[in-house]
XYZ file of C-alpha atoms in Angstrom:
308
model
C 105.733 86.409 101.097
C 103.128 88.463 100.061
C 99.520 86.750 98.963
C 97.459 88.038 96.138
C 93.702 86.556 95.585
C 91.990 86.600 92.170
C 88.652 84.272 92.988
C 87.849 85.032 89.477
C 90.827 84.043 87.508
C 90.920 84.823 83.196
C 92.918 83.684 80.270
C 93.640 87.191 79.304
C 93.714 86.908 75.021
C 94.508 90.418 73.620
C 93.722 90.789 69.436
C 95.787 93.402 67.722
C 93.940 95.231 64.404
C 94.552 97.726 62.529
C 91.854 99.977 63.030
C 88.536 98.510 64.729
C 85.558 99.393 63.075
C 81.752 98.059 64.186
C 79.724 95.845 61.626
C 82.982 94.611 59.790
C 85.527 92.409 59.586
C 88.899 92.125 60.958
C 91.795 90.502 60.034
C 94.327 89.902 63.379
C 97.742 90.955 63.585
C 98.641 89.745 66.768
C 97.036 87.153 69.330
C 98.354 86.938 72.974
C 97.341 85.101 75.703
C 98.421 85.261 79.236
C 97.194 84.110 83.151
C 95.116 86.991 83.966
C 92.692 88.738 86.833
C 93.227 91.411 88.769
C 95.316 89.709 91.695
C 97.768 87.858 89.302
C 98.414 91.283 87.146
C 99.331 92.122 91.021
C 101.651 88.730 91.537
C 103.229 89.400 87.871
C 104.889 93.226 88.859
C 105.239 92.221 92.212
C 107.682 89.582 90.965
C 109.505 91.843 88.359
C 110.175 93.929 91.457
C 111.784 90.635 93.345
C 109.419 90.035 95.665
C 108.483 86.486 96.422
C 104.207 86.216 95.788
C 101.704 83.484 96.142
C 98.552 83.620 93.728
C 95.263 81.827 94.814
C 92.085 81.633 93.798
C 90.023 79.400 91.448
C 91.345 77.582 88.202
C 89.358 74.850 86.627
C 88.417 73.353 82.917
C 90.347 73.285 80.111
C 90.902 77.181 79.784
C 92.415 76.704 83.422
C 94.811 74.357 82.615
C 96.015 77.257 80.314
C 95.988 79.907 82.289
C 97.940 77.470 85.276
C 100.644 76.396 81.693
C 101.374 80.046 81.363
C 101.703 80.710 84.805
C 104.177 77.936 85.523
C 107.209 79.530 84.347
C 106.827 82.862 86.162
C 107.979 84.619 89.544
C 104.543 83.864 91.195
C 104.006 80.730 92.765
C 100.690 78.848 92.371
C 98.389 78.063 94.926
C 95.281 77.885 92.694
C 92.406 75.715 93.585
C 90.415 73.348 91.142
C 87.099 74.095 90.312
C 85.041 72.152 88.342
C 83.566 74.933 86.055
C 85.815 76.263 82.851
C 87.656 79.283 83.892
C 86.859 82.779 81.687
C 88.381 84.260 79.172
C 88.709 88.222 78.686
C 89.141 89.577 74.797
C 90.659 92.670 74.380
C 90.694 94.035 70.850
C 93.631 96.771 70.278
C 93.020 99.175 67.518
C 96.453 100.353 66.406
C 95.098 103.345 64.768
C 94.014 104.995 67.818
C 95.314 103.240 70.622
C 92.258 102.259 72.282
C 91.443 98.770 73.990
C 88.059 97.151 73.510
C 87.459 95.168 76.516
C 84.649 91.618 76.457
C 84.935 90.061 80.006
C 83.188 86.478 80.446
C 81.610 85.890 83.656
C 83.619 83.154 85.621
C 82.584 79.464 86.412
C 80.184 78.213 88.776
C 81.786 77.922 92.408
C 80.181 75.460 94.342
C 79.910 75.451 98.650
C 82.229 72.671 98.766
C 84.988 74.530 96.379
C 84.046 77.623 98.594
C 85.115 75.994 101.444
C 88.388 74.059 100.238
C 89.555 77.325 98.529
C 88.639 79.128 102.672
C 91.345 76.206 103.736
C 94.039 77.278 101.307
C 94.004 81.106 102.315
C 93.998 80.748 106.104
C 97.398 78.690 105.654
C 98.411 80.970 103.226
C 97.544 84.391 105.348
C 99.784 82.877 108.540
C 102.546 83.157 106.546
C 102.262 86.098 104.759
C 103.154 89.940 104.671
C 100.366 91.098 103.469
C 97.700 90.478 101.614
C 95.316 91.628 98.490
C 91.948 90.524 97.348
C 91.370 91.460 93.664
C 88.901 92.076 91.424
C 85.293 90.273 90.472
C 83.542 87.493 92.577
C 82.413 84.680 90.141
C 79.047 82.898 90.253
C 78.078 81.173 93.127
C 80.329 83.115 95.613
C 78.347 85.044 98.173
C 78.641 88.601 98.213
C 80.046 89.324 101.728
C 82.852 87.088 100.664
C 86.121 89.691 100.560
C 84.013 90.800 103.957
C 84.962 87.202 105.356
C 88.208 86.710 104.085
C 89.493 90.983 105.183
C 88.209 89.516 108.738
C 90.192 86.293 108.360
C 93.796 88.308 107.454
C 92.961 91.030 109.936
C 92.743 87.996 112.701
C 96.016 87.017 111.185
C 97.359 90.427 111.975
C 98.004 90.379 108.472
C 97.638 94.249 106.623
C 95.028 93.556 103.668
C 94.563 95.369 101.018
C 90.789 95.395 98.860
C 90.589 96.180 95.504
C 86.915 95.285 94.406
C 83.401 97.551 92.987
C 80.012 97.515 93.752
C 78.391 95.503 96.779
C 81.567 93.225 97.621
C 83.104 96.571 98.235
C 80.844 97.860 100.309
C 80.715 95.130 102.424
C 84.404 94.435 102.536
C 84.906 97.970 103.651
C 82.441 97.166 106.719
C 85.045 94.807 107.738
C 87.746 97.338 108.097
C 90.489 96.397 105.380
C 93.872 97.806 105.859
C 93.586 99.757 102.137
C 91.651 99.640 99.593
C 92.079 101.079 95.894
C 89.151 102.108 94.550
C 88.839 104.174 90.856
C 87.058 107.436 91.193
C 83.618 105.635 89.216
C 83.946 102.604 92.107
C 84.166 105.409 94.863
C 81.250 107.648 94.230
C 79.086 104.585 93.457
C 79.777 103.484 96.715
C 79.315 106.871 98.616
C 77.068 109.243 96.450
C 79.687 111.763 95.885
C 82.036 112.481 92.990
C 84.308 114.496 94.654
C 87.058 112.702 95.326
C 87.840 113.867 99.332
C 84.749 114.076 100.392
C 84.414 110.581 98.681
C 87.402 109.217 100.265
C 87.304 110.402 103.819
C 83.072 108.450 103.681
C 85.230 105.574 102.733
C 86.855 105.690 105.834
C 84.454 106.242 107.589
C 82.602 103.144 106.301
C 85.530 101.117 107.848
C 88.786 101.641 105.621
C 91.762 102.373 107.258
C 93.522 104.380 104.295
C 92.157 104.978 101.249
C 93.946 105.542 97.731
C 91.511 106.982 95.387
C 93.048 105.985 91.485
C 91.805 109.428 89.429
C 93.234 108.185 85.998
C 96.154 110.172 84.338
C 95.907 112.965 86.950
C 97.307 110.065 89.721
C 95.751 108.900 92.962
C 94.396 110.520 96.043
C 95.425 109.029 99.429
C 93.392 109.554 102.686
C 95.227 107.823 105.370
C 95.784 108.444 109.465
C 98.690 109.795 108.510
C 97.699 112.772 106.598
C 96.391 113.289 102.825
C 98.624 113.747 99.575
C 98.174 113.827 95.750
C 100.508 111.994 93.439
C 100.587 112.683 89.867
C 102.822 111.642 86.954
C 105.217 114.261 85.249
C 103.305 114.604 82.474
C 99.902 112.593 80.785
C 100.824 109.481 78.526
C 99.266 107.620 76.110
C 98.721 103.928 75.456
C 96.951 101.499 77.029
C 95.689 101.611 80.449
C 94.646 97.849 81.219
C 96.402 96.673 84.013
C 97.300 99.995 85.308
C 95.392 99.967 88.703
C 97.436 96.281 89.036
C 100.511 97.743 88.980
C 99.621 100.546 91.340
C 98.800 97.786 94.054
C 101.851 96.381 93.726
C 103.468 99.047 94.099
C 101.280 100.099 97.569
C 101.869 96.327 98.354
C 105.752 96.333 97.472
C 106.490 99.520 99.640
C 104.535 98.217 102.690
C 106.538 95.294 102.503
C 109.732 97.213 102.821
C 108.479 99.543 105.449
C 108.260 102.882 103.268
C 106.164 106.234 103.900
C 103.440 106.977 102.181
C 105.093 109.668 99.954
C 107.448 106.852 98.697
C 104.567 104.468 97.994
C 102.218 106.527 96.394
C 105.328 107.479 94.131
C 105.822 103.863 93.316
C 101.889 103.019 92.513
C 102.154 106.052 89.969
C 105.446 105.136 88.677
C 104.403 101.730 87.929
C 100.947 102.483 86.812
C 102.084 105.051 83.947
C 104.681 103.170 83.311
C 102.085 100.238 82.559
C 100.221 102.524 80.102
C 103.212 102.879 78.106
C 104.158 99.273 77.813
C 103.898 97.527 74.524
C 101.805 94.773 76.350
C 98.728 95.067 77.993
C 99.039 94.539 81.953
C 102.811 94.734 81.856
C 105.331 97.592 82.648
C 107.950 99.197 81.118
C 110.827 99.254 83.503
C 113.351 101.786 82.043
C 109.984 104.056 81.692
C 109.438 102.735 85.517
C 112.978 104.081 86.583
C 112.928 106.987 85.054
C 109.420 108.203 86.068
C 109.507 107.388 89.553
C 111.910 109.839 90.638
C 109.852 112.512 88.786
C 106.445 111.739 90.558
C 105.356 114.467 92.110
C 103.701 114.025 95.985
C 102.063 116.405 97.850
C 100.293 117.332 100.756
C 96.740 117.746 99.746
C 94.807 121.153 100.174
C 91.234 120.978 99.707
C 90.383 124.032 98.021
C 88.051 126.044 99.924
């Protein structure tokens, strides 16, 4: 079983328009909602690829009971815990003229000590029987920021590999705990180091306390910096579409492989597979899987050479 954690679950509504222009108004072609967050994008391809996934987290109000209704019928089982605050919602506005997603994120509910600590009761049972594990995406009010911090040194005294996948302060802290992985963008790593180049940015990660790094740069692929060595993967070609959800996928495709016991090549080729193959999917945060099958023998992996 592998665990994903989204402490700051959303009801994920996507509008489609025509063309989106400022000051005016719309009229919407097509509304969508769906469970959303970072770690349950994660849960959702890790079950299209068969493997069995927990979600927890927080889930409370009547936008929660939502987001658990949608979530009932899929792969992922749920391990939620109630909250007493109304779970957020994330609007994304797709202009069909261009292609482009605007993105309006609500801030989360309330989480008080005593939810804190209930939800700290769930994931310890939860990490003894997993595979692995990955903490995902935004803390919501009221959660302290060394919290991915505690719960990386909770898995890690599991012996349980954990994966981060967080920005800003609750990264840096997490990586102090020494996290198996973590996935930040190229932005999220050179806030947290200095640098905007990605190696040099990568290998300070490591030395904050990661054990591998996999640096996402966009179209162009991802940069790993592991113990094992240092590759770039890259996608055949650059796509277009819609990139929400793409860094989801390429967890689950880290998370996937390391639960079948593959090399790196073969799971950076699977995060890039799956993440392009996202962008090309007619719906936000999913994946194409013919687009998925077809790319992932054309990813190309390489040993990395920094140029001099």
């Amino acid at each position: 079983m592998i665990l994903t954690v989204t402490l700051n679950t959303a009801l994920d509504v996507t509008y489609t328009v025509d063309a989106l222009v400022p000051h005016s108004s719309h009229r919407v072609g097509e509304v969508t909602e769906r469970p959303g967050g970072k770690g349950l994008n994660v849960a959702r391809v890790l079950g299209a690829l068969g493997h069995d996934c927990v979600v927890t987290g927080f889930a409370g109000g009547p936008t929660g009971d939502v987001l658990r209704s949608l979530l009932a019928p899929l792969p992922p089982r749920d391990a939620l815990v109630p909250v007493a605050g109304n779970t957020r919602r994330t609007l994304a506005v797709t202009d069909r003229s261009t292609g482009d997603t605007t993105q309006l994120n609500e801030p989360g509910p309330q989480v008080s000590p005593a939810e804190w600590a209930a939800f700290l009761r769930t994931y310890e049972e939860l990490t003894a029987g997993a595979e692995a594990v990955a903490l995902c995406g935004s803390l919501p009010p009221g959660i302290h920021v060394g919290a991915y911090a505690e719960l990386v040194r909770i898995a890690r005294a599991a012996a349980v590999p954990v994966l981060l996948d967080t920005s800003g302060e609750p990264l840096r802290r997490g990586i102090a705990a020494r996290p198996d992985l973590v996935k930040p963008n190229a932005e999220e790593l050179a806030r947290l180091t200095g640098s905007r180049e990605p190696l040099r940015a990568a290998r300070d990660a490591r030395r904050r306390g990661a054990h591998s790094v996999i640096a996402s740069l966009g179209p162009e692929g991802v940069l790993a910096v592991t113990p094992d060595g240092v590759w770039r993967a890259a996608p055949p070609a650059p796509v277009r579409g819609n990139p929400t959800g793409a860094g989801d996928s390429a967890v689950a495709g880290l998370l996937s492989a390391l639960a079948e016991g593959l090399d790196w090549p073969q799971r950076l080729a699977r995060a890039v597979a799956l993440s392009t193959a996202t962008v090309l999917a007619p719906t936000a945060g999913d994946f194409d899987a013919a687009a998925y099958a077809e790319l992932l023998p054309r990813v190309t992996v390489e040993p990395h050479t920094p140029t001099p």
